Amino acid sequence: MKKVKKDMGMSNSEELSASATSATSSALQRQRRLIVLTGPTAVGKGTVEATLLAQHPEIWVSVSATTREPRPGEIDGKNYLFVTEDEFATMQREGKFLETALVHNMAHYGTPLQPVLDHLEKGVPTILEIDLQGARRVKQRAAELGLEVLSVFLAPPSFEDLVTRLASRGTENDEERRKRLETAKIELAAEKEFDVVIVNDTVENAADQLWKVIDKEYSET
Ligand code: 5GP
């Protein structure tokens, strides 16, 4: 601050006010920072997130709307907002989404905008776990919404690893698995578009690295 005062010939009160302004603007900037997490099917995004949230419950992960059927154990309002195609289309028409995508050519997914803005407003570290199309869309809309986006790609140790994980999950039929692996190839090829890449070699490692990224992002002024 001293340097600013000297360089710009500021008085003490001007110096204080400049310092307050800069503190306010950096706080505002922090509030508007958003983490977008993307990774191919079955890479383990859910498990990494669960580990991260267990250690850092102050983080909030956005709950998406989807038109796909719930998997066994998934809870409406917690894992997803499970909606019909009509309900989804209405939300879309009313501008309720930050982004939407037709994923794996099978179902619609979308991030409700208002809860994201509400959490950012309160300074809560906020993560969107969305696909590549959604990540691109959020980046496109960032300036318009005054958001600063940090995109993170969770990568598998290898493509074969994904195939094994998807098969062992056993929640999709052959056709769904084929579609998911097709999308995975496209997503893996787009890895370099992301600001940070984390390899999910072990869940603990990946969760730890993700936390370091979030912590840095939200503590920087
Ligand atoms: P799943 O059906 O396995 O839960 O998710 C399929 C894919 O949809 C994953 O890549 C997941 O990240 C993505 N996804 C989940 N919610 C959203 C969302 O709101 N928007 C977009 N674009 N993708 C989403």
Short mmCIF file of C-alpha atoms and ligand atoms in Angstrom, two decimals:
data_model
loop_
_atom_site.label_atom_id
_atom_site.label_comp_id
_atom_site.label_asym_id
_atom_site.label_seq_id
_atom_site.Cartn_x
_atom_site.Cartn_y
_atom_site.Cartn_z
CA MET A 1 0.00 0.00 0.00
CA LYS A 2 2.88 2.34 0.86
CA LYS A 3 4.16 1.99 -2.65
CA VAL A 4 0.75 2.88 -4.10
CA LYS A 5 0.57 5.97 -1.88
CA LYS A 6 4.03 7.10 -2.93
CA ASP A 7 3.48 6.42 -6.61
CA MET A 8 0.04 7.98 -6.78
CA GLY A 9 0.47 10.74 -4.21
CA MET A 10 -2.47 9.52 -2.11
CA SER A 11 -3.47 10.94 1.30
CA ASN A 12 -3.97 8.60 4.29
CA SER A 13 -7.74 8.57 3.88
CA GLU A 14 -7.41 7.94 0.15
CA GLU A 15 -4.99 5.15 0.94
CA LEU A 16 -7.49 3.58 3.37
CA SER A 17 -10.31 3.94 0.91
CA ALA A 18 -8.24 2.44 -1.94
CA SER A 19 -7.29 -0.42 0.33
CA ALA A 20 -10.95 -0.98 1.32
CA THR A 21 -11.99 -0.90 -2.33
CA SER A 22 -9.36 -3.41 -3.30
CA ALA A 23 -10.33 -5.68 -0.36
CA THR A 24 -13.99 -5.46 -1.38
CA SER A 25 -13.29 -6.19 -5.01
CA SER A 26 -11.09 -9.18 -4.17
CA ALA A 27 -13.80 -10.47 -1.80
CA LEU A 28 -16.31 -10.06 -4.59
CA GLN A 29 -13.99 -11.84 -6.99
CA ARG A 30 -13.63 -14.70 -4.50
CA GLN A 31 -17.39 -14.94 -4.21
CA ARG A 32 -17.75 -15.32 -7.95
CA ARG A 33 -15.21 -18.13 -8.37
CA LEU A 34 -16.63 -21.37 -9.58
CA ILE A 35 -14.99 -24.80 -9.95
CA VAL A 36 -16.15 -26.94 -12.87
CA LEU A 37 -15.27 -30.62 -12.56
CA THR A 38 -15.48 -32.82 -15.65
CA GLY A 39 -14.36 -36.35 -16.32
CA PRO A 40 -15.38 -39.30 -18.46
CA THR A 41 -17.95 -41.87 -17.44
CA ALA A 42 -17.02 -44.10 -14.50
CA VAL A 43 -13.79 -42.21 -13.81
CA GLY A 44 -14.91 -41.95 -10.18
CA LYS A 45 -16.07 -38.31 -9.93
CA GLY A 46 -18.76 -39.27 -7.40
CA THR A 47 -16.35 -41.18 -5.14
CA VAL A 48 -13.71 -38.45 -5.28
CA GLU A 49 -16.37 -35.83 -4.46
CA ALA A 50 -17.75 -37.89 -1.58
CA THR A 51 -14.24 -38.22 -0.09
CA LEU A 52 -13.63 -34.50 -0.54
CA LEU A 53 -16.96 -33.53 1.04
CA ALA A 54 -16.40 -35.84 4.02
CA GLN A 55 -13.19 -33.92 4.74
CA HIS A 56 -14.46 -30.48 3.73
CA PRO A 57 -18.20 -30.22 4.36
CA GLU A 58 -18.02 -26.47 3.71
CA ILE A 59 -17.90 -27.21 -0.04
CA TRP A 60 -21.17 -27.26 -1.98
CA VAL A 61 -21.73 -29.39 -5.07
CA SER A 62 -24.52 -28.18 -7.32
CA VAL A 63 -27.48 -30.57 -7.76
CA SER A 64 -28.30 -30.96 -11.46
CA ALA A 65 -31.63 -31.68 -13.05
CA THR A 66 -31.76 -34.71 -15.31
CA THR A 67 -34.29 -36.59 -17.38
CA ARG A 68 -32.53 -39.94 -16.90
CA GLU A 69 -33.96 -42.62 -14.62
CA PRO A 70 -32.58 -42.77 -11.06
CA ARG A 71 -30.09 -45.58 -10.39
CA PRO A 72 -30.71 -47.79 -7.38
CA GLY A 73 -29.90 -45.82 -4.23
CA GLU A 74 -30.05 -42.38 -5.88
CA ILE A 75 -32.21 -39.85 -4.06
CA ASP A 76 -34.30 -37.17 -5.78
CA GLY A 77 -33.11 -33.73 -4.68
CA LYS A 78 -29.80 -35.07 -3.37
CA ASN A 79 -28.06 -36.81 -6.28
CA TYR A 80 -30.16 -35.15 -8.95
CA LEU A 81 -33.48 -33.47 -9.44
CA PHE A 82 -35.15 -36.19 -11.50
CA VAL A 83 -37.53 -34.49 -13.89
CA THR A 84 -39.58 -35.40 -16.96
CA GLU A 85 -38.67 -34.15 -20.44
CA ASP A 86 -41.59 -31.68 -20.18
CA GLU A 87 -40.47 -30.34 -16.82
CA PHE A 88 -36.93 -29.98 -18.14
CA ALA A 89 -38.11 -28.12 -21.24
CA THR A 90 -40.19 -25.74 -19.08
CA MET A 91 -37.21 -24.97 -16.83
CA GLN A 92 -35.13 -24.37 -19.94
CA ARG A 93 -37.72 -22.04 -21.48
CA GLU A 94 -37.92 -20.07 -18.24
CA GLY A 95 -34.14 -19.50 -18.26
CA LYS A 96 -33.63 -21.47 -15.05
CA PHE A 97 -30.40 -23.14 -16.19
CA LEU A 98 -26.81 -21.98 -16.21
CA GLU A 99 -26.16 -24.63 -18.87
CA THR A 100 -27.78 -27.73 -20.29
CA ALA A 101 -26.61 -30.66 -22.40
CA LEU A 102 -27.90 -33.79 -24.01
CA VAL A 103 -25.43 -36.29 -22.57
CA HIS A 104 -24.47 -39.57 -24.26
CA ASN A 105 -27.30 -38.74 -26.70
CA MET A 106 -29.60 -40.26 -24.08
CA ALA A 107 -30.79 -37.79 -21.45
CA HIS A 108 -30.86 -34.07 -20.70
CA TYR A 109 -28.87 -32.62 -17.83
CA GLY A 110 -28.80 -29.03 -16.59
CA THR A 111 -27.36 -26.89 -13.81
CA PRO A 112 -30.01 -24.76 -12.06
CA LEU A 113 -28.60 -21.21 -12.07
CA GLN A 114 -30.09 -19.56 -8.98
CA PRO A 115 -28.70 -21.98 -6.33
CA VAL A 116 -25.21 -21.53 -7.85
CA LEU A 117 -25.47 -17.73 -7.63
CA ASP A 118 -26.86 -17.96 -4.07
CA HIS A 119 -23.97 -20.09 -2.86
CA LEU A 120 -21.35 -17.96 -4.60
CA GLU A 121 -22.95 -14.87 -3.07
CA LYS A 122 -22.34 -16.35 0.39
CA GLY A 123 -18.73 -17.16 -0.52
CA VAL A 124 -19.31 -20.94 -0.40
CA PRO A 125 -16.75 -22.93 -2.44
CA THR A 126 -18.92 -24.25 -5.25
CA ILE A 127 -18.39 -27.16 -7.64
CA LEU A 128 -20.31 -28.08 -10.76
CA GLU A 129 -19.83 -31.69 -11.78
CA ILE A 130 -20.82 -31.58 -15.43
CA ASP A 131 -19.86 -32.97 -18.83
CA LEU A 132 -17.56 -31.46 -21.46
CA GLN A 133 -20.37 -29.65 -23.34
CA GLY A 134 -21.54 -28.09 -20.06
CA ALA A 135 -18.00 -27.08 -19.08
CA ARG A 136 -17.59 -25.31 -22.43
CA ARG A 137 -20.94 -23.57 -22.05
CA VAL A 138 -20.15 -22.32 -18.54
CA LYS A 139 -16.87 -20.87 -19.82
CA GLN A 140 -18.79 -19.12 -22.63
CA ARG A 141 -21.27 -17.61 -20.16
CA ALA A 142 -18.74 -16.73 -17.46
CA ALA A 143 -18.18 -13.12 -18.52
CA GLU A 144 -21.90 -12.41 -18.92
CA LEU A 145 -22.58 -13.73 -15.41
CA GLY A 146 -19.48 -12.16 -13.86
CA LEU A 147 -18.06 -15.57 -12.93
CA GLU A 148 -14.46 -16.66 -12.77
CA VAL A 149 -14.31 -20.31 -13.78
CA LEU A 150 -11.57 -22.81 -13.00
CA SER A 151 -12.04 -26.02 -14.97
CA VAL A 152 -10.69 -29.31 -13.64
CA PHE A 153 -10.51 -32.56 -15.60
CA LEU A 154 -10.50 -35.83 -13.68
CA ALA A 155 -8.69 -38.36 -15.87
CA PRO A 156 -8.43 -42.14 -15.53
CA PRO A 157 -4.97 -43.76 -15.35
CA SER A 158 -5.85 -45.38 -18.72
CA PHE A 159 -8.78 -45.94 -21.09
CA GLU A 160 -8.77 -49.67 -20.21
CA ASP A 161 -9.24 -48.67 -16.59
CA LEU A 162 -12.47 -46.87 -17.55
CA VAL A 163 -13.78 -49.87 -19.47
CA THR A 164 -13.16 -52.10 -16.43
CA ARG A 165 -14.73 -49.62 -13.99
CA LEU A 166 -17.82 -49.17 -16.13
CA ALA A 167 -18.29 -52.92 -16.53
CA SER A 168 -17.81 -53.58 -12.81
CA ARG A 169 -20.31 -50.84 -11.90
CA GLY A 170 -22.90 -52.95 -13.70
CA THR A 171 -25.58 -50.22 -13.74
CA GLU A 172 -25.79 -49.89 -17.55
CA ASN A 173 -26.71 -52.31 -20.31
CA ASP A 174 -24.39 -53.03 -23.27
CA GLU A 175 -25.82 -50.26 -25.46
CA GLU A 176 -25.57 -47.64 -22.69
CA ARG A 177 -22.00 -48.71 -21.93
CA ARG A 178 -21.08 -48.39 -25.60
CA LYS A 179 -22.54 -44.85 -25.76
CA ARG A 180 -20.79 -43.83 -22.54
CA LEU A 181 -17.43 -45.09 -23.82
CA GLU A 182 -17.92 -43.20 -27.08
CA THR A 183 -18.47 -39.99 -25.11
CA ALA A 184 -15.47 -40.84 -22.91
CA LYS A 185 -13.18 -40.90 -25.97
CA ILE A 186 -14.36 -37.41 -26.98
CA GLU A 187 -13.94 -36.09 -23.43
CA LEU A 188 -10.45 -37.57 -23.03
CA ALA A 189 -9.38 -35.91 -26.26
CA ALA A 190 -10.47 -32.52 -24.83
CA GLU A 191 -8.35 -32.81 -21.68
CA LYS A 192 -6.03 -29.99 -22.77
CA GLU A 193 -8.90 -27.46 -22.72
CA PHE A 194 -8.97 -27.66 -18.93
CA ASP A 195 -7.05 -25.47 -16.50
CA VAL A 196 -6.07 -28.42 -14.27
CA VAL A 197 -5.87 -32.18 -14.89
CA ILE A 198 -5.99 -34.62 -11.96
CA VAL A 199 -5.37 -38.32 -12.54
CA ASN A 200 -7.60 -40.52 -10.39
CA ASP A 201 -4.91 -43.05 -9.48
CA THR A 202 -6.25 -43.39 -5.95
CA VAL A 203 -9.40 -41.73 -4.60
CA GLU A 204 -7.54 -40.20 -1.62
CA ASN A 205 -4.86 -38.75 -3.86
CA ALA A 206 -7.35 -37.29 -6.32
CA ALA A 207 -9.54 -35.83 -3.53
CA ASP A 208 -6.45 -34.34 -1.91
CA GLN A 209 -5.31 -32.72 -5.16
CA LEU A 210 -8.79 -31.39 -5.84
CA TRP A 211 -8.89 -29.86 -2.36
CA LYS A 212 -5.54 -28.14 -2.99
CA VAL A 213 -6.92 -26.63 -6.20
CA ILE A 214 -10.09 -25.41 -4.45
CA ASP A 215 -8.23 -24.10 -1.42
CA LYS A 216 -5.82 -22.14 -3.62
CA GLU A 217 -8.64 -20.79 -5.78
CA TYR A 218 -10.70 -19.57 -2.82
CA SER A 219 -7.83 -18.21 -0.73
CA GLU A 220 -6.21 -16.21 -3.52
CA THR A 221 -7.08 -12.53 -3.63
P1 5GP B 1 -24.53 -39.80 -14.86
O1 5GP B 1 -25.72 -40.16 -15.66
O2 5GP B 1 -23.47 -40.89 -14.93
O3 5GP B 1 -24.85 -39.38 -13.45
O4 5GP B 1 -23.87 -38.52 -15.54
C1 5GP B 1 -23.57 -38.55 -16.89
C2 5GP B 1 -22.76 -37.34 -17.25
O5 5GP B 1 -23.56 -36.16 -17.12
C3 5GP B 1 -21.54 -37.11 -16.37
O6 5GP B 1 -20.44 -36.79 -17.22
C4 5GP B 1 -21.92 -35.92 -15.53
O7 5GP B 1 -20.78 -35.15 -15.18
C5 5GP B 1 -22.80 -35.17 -16.49
N1 5GP B 1 -23.69 -34.22 -15.83
C6 5GP B 1 -24.28 -34.32 -14.61
N2 5GP B 1 -25.00 -33.24 -14.36
C7 5GP B 1 -24.83 -32.39 -15.41
C8 5GP B 1 -25.31 -31.07 -15.72
O8 5GP B 1 -26.04 -30.43 -14.98
N3 5GP B 1 -24.93 -30.55 -16.90
C9 5GP B 1 -24.12 -31.22 -17.78
N4 5GP B 1 -23.77 -30.59 -18.89
N5 5GP B 1 -23.64 -32.44 -17.51
C10 5GP B 1 -24.00 -33.03 -16.34
#
